[in-house]
Short mmCIF file of C-alpha atoms and ligand atoms in Angstrom, two decimals:
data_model
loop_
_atom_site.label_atom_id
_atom_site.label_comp_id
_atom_site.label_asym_id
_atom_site.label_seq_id
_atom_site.Cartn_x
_atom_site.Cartn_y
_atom_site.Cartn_z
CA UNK A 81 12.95 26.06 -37.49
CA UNK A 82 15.63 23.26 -37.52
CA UNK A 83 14.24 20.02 -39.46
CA UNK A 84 15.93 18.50 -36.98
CA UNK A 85 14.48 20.25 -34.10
CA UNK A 86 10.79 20.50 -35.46
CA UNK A 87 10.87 16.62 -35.79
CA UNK A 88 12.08 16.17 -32.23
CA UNK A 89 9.43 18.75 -31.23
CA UNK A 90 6.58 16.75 -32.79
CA UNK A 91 8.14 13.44 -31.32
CA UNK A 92 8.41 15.09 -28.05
CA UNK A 93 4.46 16.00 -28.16
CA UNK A 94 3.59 12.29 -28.61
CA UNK A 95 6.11 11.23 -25.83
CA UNK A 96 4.26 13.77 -23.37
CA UNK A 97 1.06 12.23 -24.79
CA UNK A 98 2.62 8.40 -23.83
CA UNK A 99 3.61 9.72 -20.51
CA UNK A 100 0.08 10.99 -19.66
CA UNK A 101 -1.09 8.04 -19.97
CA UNK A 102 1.70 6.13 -18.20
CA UNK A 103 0.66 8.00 -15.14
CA UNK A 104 -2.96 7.46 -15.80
CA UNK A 105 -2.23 3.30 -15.83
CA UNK A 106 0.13 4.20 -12.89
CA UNK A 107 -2.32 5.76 -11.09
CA UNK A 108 -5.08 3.08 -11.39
CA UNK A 109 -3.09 0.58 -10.28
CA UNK A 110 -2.18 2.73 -7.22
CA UNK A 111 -5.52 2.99 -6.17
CA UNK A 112 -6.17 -0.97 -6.93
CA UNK A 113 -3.56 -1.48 -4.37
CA UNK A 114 -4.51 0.89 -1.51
CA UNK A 115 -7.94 -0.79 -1.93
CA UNK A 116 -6.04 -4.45 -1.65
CA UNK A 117 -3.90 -3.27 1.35
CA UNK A 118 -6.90 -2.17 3.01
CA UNK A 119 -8.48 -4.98 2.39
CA UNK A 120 -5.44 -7.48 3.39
CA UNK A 121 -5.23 -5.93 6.50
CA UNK A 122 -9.00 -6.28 7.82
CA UNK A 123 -8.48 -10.01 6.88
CA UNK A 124 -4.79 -10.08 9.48
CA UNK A 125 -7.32 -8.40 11.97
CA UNK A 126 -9.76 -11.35 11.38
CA UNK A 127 -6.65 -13.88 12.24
CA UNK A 128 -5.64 -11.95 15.16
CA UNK A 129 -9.09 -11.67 16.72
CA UNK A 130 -9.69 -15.51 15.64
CA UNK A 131 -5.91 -16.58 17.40
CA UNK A 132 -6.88 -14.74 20.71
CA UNK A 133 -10.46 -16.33 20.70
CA UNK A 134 -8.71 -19.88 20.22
CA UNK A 135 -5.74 -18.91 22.42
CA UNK A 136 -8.98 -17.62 25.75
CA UNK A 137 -10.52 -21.37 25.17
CA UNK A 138 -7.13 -23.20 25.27
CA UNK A 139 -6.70 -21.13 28.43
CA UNK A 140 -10.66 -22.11 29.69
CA UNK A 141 -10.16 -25.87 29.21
CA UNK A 142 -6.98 -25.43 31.24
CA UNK A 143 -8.43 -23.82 33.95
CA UNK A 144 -11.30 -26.04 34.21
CA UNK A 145 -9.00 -28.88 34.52
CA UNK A 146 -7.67 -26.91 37.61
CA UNK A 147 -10.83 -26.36 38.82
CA UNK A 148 -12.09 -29.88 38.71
CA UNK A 149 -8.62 -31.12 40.40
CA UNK A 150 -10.08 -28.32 43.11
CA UNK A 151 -12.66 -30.16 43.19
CA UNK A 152 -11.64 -33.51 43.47
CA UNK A 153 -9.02 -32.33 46.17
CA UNK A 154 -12.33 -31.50 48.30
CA UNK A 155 -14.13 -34.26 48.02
CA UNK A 156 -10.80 -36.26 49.20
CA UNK A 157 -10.23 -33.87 51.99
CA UNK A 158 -14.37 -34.40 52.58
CA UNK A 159 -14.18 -37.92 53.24
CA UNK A 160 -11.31 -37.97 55.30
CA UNK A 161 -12.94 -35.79 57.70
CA UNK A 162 -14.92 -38.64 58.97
CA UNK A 163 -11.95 -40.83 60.23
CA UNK A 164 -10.32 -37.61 61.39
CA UNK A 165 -8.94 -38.15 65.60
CA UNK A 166 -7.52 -35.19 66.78
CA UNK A 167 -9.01 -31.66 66.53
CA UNK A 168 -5.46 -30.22 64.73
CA UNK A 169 -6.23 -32.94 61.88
CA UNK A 170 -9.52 -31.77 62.21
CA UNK A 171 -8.48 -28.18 61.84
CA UNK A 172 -6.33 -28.45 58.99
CA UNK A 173 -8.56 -30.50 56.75
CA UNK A 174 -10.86 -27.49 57.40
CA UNK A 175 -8.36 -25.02 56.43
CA UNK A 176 -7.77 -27.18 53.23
CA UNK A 177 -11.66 -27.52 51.90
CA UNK A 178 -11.77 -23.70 52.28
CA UNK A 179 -8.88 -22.53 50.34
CA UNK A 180 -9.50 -25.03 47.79
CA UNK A 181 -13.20 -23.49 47.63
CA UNK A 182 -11.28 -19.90 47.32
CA UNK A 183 -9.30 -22.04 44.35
CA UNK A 184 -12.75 -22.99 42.85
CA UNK A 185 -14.24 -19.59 42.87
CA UNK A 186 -11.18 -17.79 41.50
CA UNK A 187 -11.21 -20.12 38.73
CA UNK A 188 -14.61 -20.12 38.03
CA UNK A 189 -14.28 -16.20 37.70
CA UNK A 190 -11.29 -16.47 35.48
CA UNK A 191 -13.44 -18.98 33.38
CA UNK A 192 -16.07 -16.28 33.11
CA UNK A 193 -14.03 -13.43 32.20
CA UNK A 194 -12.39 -15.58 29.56
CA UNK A 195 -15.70 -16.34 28.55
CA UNK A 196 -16.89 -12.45 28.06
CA UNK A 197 -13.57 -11.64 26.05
CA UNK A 198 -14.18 -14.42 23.98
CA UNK A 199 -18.08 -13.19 23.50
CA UNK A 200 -17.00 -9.65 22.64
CA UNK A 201 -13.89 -10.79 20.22
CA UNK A 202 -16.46 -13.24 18.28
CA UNK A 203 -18.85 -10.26 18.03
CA UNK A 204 -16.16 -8.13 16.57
CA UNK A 205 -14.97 -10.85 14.50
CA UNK A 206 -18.75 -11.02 13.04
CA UNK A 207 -18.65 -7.15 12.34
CA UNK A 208 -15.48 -7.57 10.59
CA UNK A 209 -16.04 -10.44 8.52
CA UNK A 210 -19.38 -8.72 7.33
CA UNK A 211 -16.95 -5.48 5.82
CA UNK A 212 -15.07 -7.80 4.61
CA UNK A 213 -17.16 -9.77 1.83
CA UNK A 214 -18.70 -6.45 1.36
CA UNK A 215 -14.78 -5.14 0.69
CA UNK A 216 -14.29 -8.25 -1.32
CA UNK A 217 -16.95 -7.43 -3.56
CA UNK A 218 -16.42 -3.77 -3.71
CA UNK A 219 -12.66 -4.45 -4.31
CA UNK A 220 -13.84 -7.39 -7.12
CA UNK A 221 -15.53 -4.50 -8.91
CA UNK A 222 -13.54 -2.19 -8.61
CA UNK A 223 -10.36 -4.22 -9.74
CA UNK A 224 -12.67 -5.90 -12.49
CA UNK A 225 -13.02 -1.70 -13.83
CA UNK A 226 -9.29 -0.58 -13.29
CA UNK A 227 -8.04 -3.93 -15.10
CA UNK A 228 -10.48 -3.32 -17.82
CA UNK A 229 -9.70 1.07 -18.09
CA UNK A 230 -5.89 0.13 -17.67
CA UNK A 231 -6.21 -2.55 -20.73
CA UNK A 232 -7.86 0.34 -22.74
CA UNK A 233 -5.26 2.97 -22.03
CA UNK A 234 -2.75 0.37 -22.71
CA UNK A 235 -4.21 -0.21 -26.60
CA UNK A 236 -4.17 3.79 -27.06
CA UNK A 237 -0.20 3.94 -25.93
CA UNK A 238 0.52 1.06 -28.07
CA UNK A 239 -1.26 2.55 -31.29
CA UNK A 240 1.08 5.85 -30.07
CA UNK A 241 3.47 4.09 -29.01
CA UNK A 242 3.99 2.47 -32.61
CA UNK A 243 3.26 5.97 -34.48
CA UNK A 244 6.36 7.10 -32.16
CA UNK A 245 8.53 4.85 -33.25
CA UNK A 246 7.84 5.05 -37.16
CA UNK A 247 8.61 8.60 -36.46
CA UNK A 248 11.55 8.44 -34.24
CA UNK A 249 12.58 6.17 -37.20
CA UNK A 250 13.13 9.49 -39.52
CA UNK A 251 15.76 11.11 -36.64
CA UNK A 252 19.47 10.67 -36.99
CA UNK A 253 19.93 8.38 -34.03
CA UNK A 254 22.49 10.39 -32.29
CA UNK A 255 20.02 12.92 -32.13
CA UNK A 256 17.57 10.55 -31.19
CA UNK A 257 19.95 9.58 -28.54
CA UNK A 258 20.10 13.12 -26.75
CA UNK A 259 16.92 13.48 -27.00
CA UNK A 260 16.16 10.16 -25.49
CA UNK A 261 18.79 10.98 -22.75
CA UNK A 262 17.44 14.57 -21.93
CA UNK A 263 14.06 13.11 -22.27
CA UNK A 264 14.35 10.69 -19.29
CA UNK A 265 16.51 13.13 -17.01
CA UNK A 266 14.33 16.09 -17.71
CA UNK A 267 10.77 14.53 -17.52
CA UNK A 268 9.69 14.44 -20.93
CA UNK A 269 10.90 18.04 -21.68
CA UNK A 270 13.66 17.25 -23.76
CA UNK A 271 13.22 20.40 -26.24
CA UNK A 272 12.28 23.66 -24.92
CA UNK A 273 10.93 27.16 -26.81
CA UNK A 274 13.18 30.18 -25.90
CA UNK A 275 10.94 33.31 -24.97
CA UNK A 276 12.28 36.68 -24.60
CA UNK A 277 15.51 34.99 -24.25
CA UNK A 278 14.84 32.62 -21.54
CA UNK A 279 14.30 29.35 -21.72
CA UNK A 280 11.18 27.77 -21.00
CA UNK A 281 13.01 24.53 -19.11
CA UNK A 282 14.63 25.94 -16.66
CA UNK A 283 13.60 29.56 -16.97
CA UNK A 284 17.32 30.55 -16.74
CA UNK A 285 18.58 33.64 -19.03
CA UNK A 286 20.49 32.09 -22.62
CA UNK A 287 23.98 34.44 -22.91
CA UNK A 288 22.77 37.14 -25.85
CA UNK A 289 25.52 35.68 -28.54
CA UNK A 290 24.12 32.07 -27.58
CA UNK A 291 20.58 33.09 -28.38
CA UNK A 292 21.84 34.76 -31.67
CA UNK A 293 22.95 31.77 -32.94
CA UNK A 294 19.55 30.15 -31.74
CA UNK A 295 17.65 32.47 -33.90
CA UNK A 296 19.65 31.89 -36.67
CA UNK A 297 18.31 28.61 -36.41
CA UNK A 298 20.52 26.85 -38.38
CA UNK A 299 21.68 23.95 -36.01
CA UNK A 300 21.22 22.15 -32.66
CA UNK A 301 21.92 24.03 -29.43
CA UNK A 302 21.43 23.76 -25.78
CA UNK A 303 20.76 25.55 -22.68
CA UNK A 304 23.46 26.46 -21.34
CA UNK A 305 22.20 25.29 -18.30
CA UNK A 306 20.04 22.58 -18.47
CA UNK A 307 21.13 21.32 -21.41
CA UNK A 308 17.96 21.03 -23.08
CA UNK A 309 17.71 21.42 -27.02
CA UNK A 310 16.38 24.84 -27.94
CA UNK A 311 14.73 26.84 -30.39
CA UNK A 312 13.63 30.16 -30.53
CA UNK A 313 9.89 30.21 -29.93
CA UNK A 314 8.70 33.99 -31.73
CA UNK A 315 5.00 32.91 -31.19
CA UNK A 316 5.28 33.10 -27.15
CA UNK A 317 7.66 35.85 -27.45
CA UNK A 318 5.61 39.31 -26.25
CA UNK A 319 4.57 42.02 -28.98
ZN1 ZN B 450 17.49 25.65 -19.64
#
């Protein structure tokens, strides 16, 4: 094989190795932060529950301000029934007492059902602020472990990641720079074996005076169409 091409080959195995565990970091922290965003939004649904419990007693004391204007509007309309002179004062002051008692009793039932909401939102509330410190201490553990596995994958890609670059050192950089290039656009499979005359990176058929010259072996070529650096691979070709 090319010198060339059997350096980029090794490189290319400790790149795939760097990428592994780029997606194994990637992948932690991904779970870290579905666990956060379920977490964040159990807390919003604690300040929702907590804004309509405040917003039902704001309502109450409102109401029961109504209710003891009702009620002072009664008495008022009580005491002037004793000077009343004609039977159509009389009358009206009646009429008066009773729809303000139809006032008080709507009112009272409004402060009731207000009341019940409230009761049933707390006890949600409760429920939900009990998951949550048990979420808060699952998710503290659980962050506390990815941190720590993510800081340990991190020290094995750095002792690669420094082995990669003493090597890479050794590569003509324009090579380098292809392979750096196909690298990133072809997801870490910059140099690909040829088998039985197709190649193994995008499984397309090499033109037979193309693949002559790959077996020859003697410089640099691509696929035709993917552009990825070949080289004849005899030990996955078929007897
Ligand atoms: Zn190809």
């Amino acid at each position: 094989m090319n010198e060339e091409i059997k350096q980029l080959t090794e490189l290319q195995v400790i790149d795939q190795e760097i990428a592994l565990l780029d997606a194994e970091i990637s992948s932690e922290e991904k779970a870290l932060a579905k666990q956060e965003k379920a977490f964040n939004e159990r807390h919003e649904s604690i300040a929702e529950l907590q804004e309509k419990i405040e917003a039902a007693e704001k309502q109450r004391r409102e109401i029961e301000a109504e209710l003891s204007d009702a009620q002072d509007r009664i008495k008022e309309r009580q005491g002037k029934m004793m000077q009343v002179q004609t039977n159509r004062e009389y009358q009206s002051l009646l009429k008066e007492i009773e729809d303000g008692k139809k006032t008080i009793k709507e009112k009272e039932e409004e402060i009731v059902s207000l009341m019940e909401s409230s009761e049933a939102n707390g006890k949600i509330m409760a429920e939900q602020e009990n998951l949550v410190s048990e979420d808060k201490k699952v998710l503290d553990e659980a962050s506390a472990k990815i941190k720590k596995h993510a800081a340990s994958i991190q020290r094995k890609k750095s002792k690669i990641v420094t082995k990669r670059n003493k090597m890479a050192k050794g590569i003509k950089d324009s090579v380098l720079r292809k392979y750096d290039m196909l690298r990133v656009r072809r997801n870490n499979k910059a140099v690909v074996g040829v088998v039985n005359g197709v190649c193994q990176g995008c499984f397309m058929s090499i033109p037979p005076q193309h693949f002559n010259n790959i077996l020859k072996g003697d410089r640099m070529l691509d696929c035709p169409t993917c552009q990825r650096i070949l080289f004849h691979d005899p030990e996955s070709a078929e007897e």
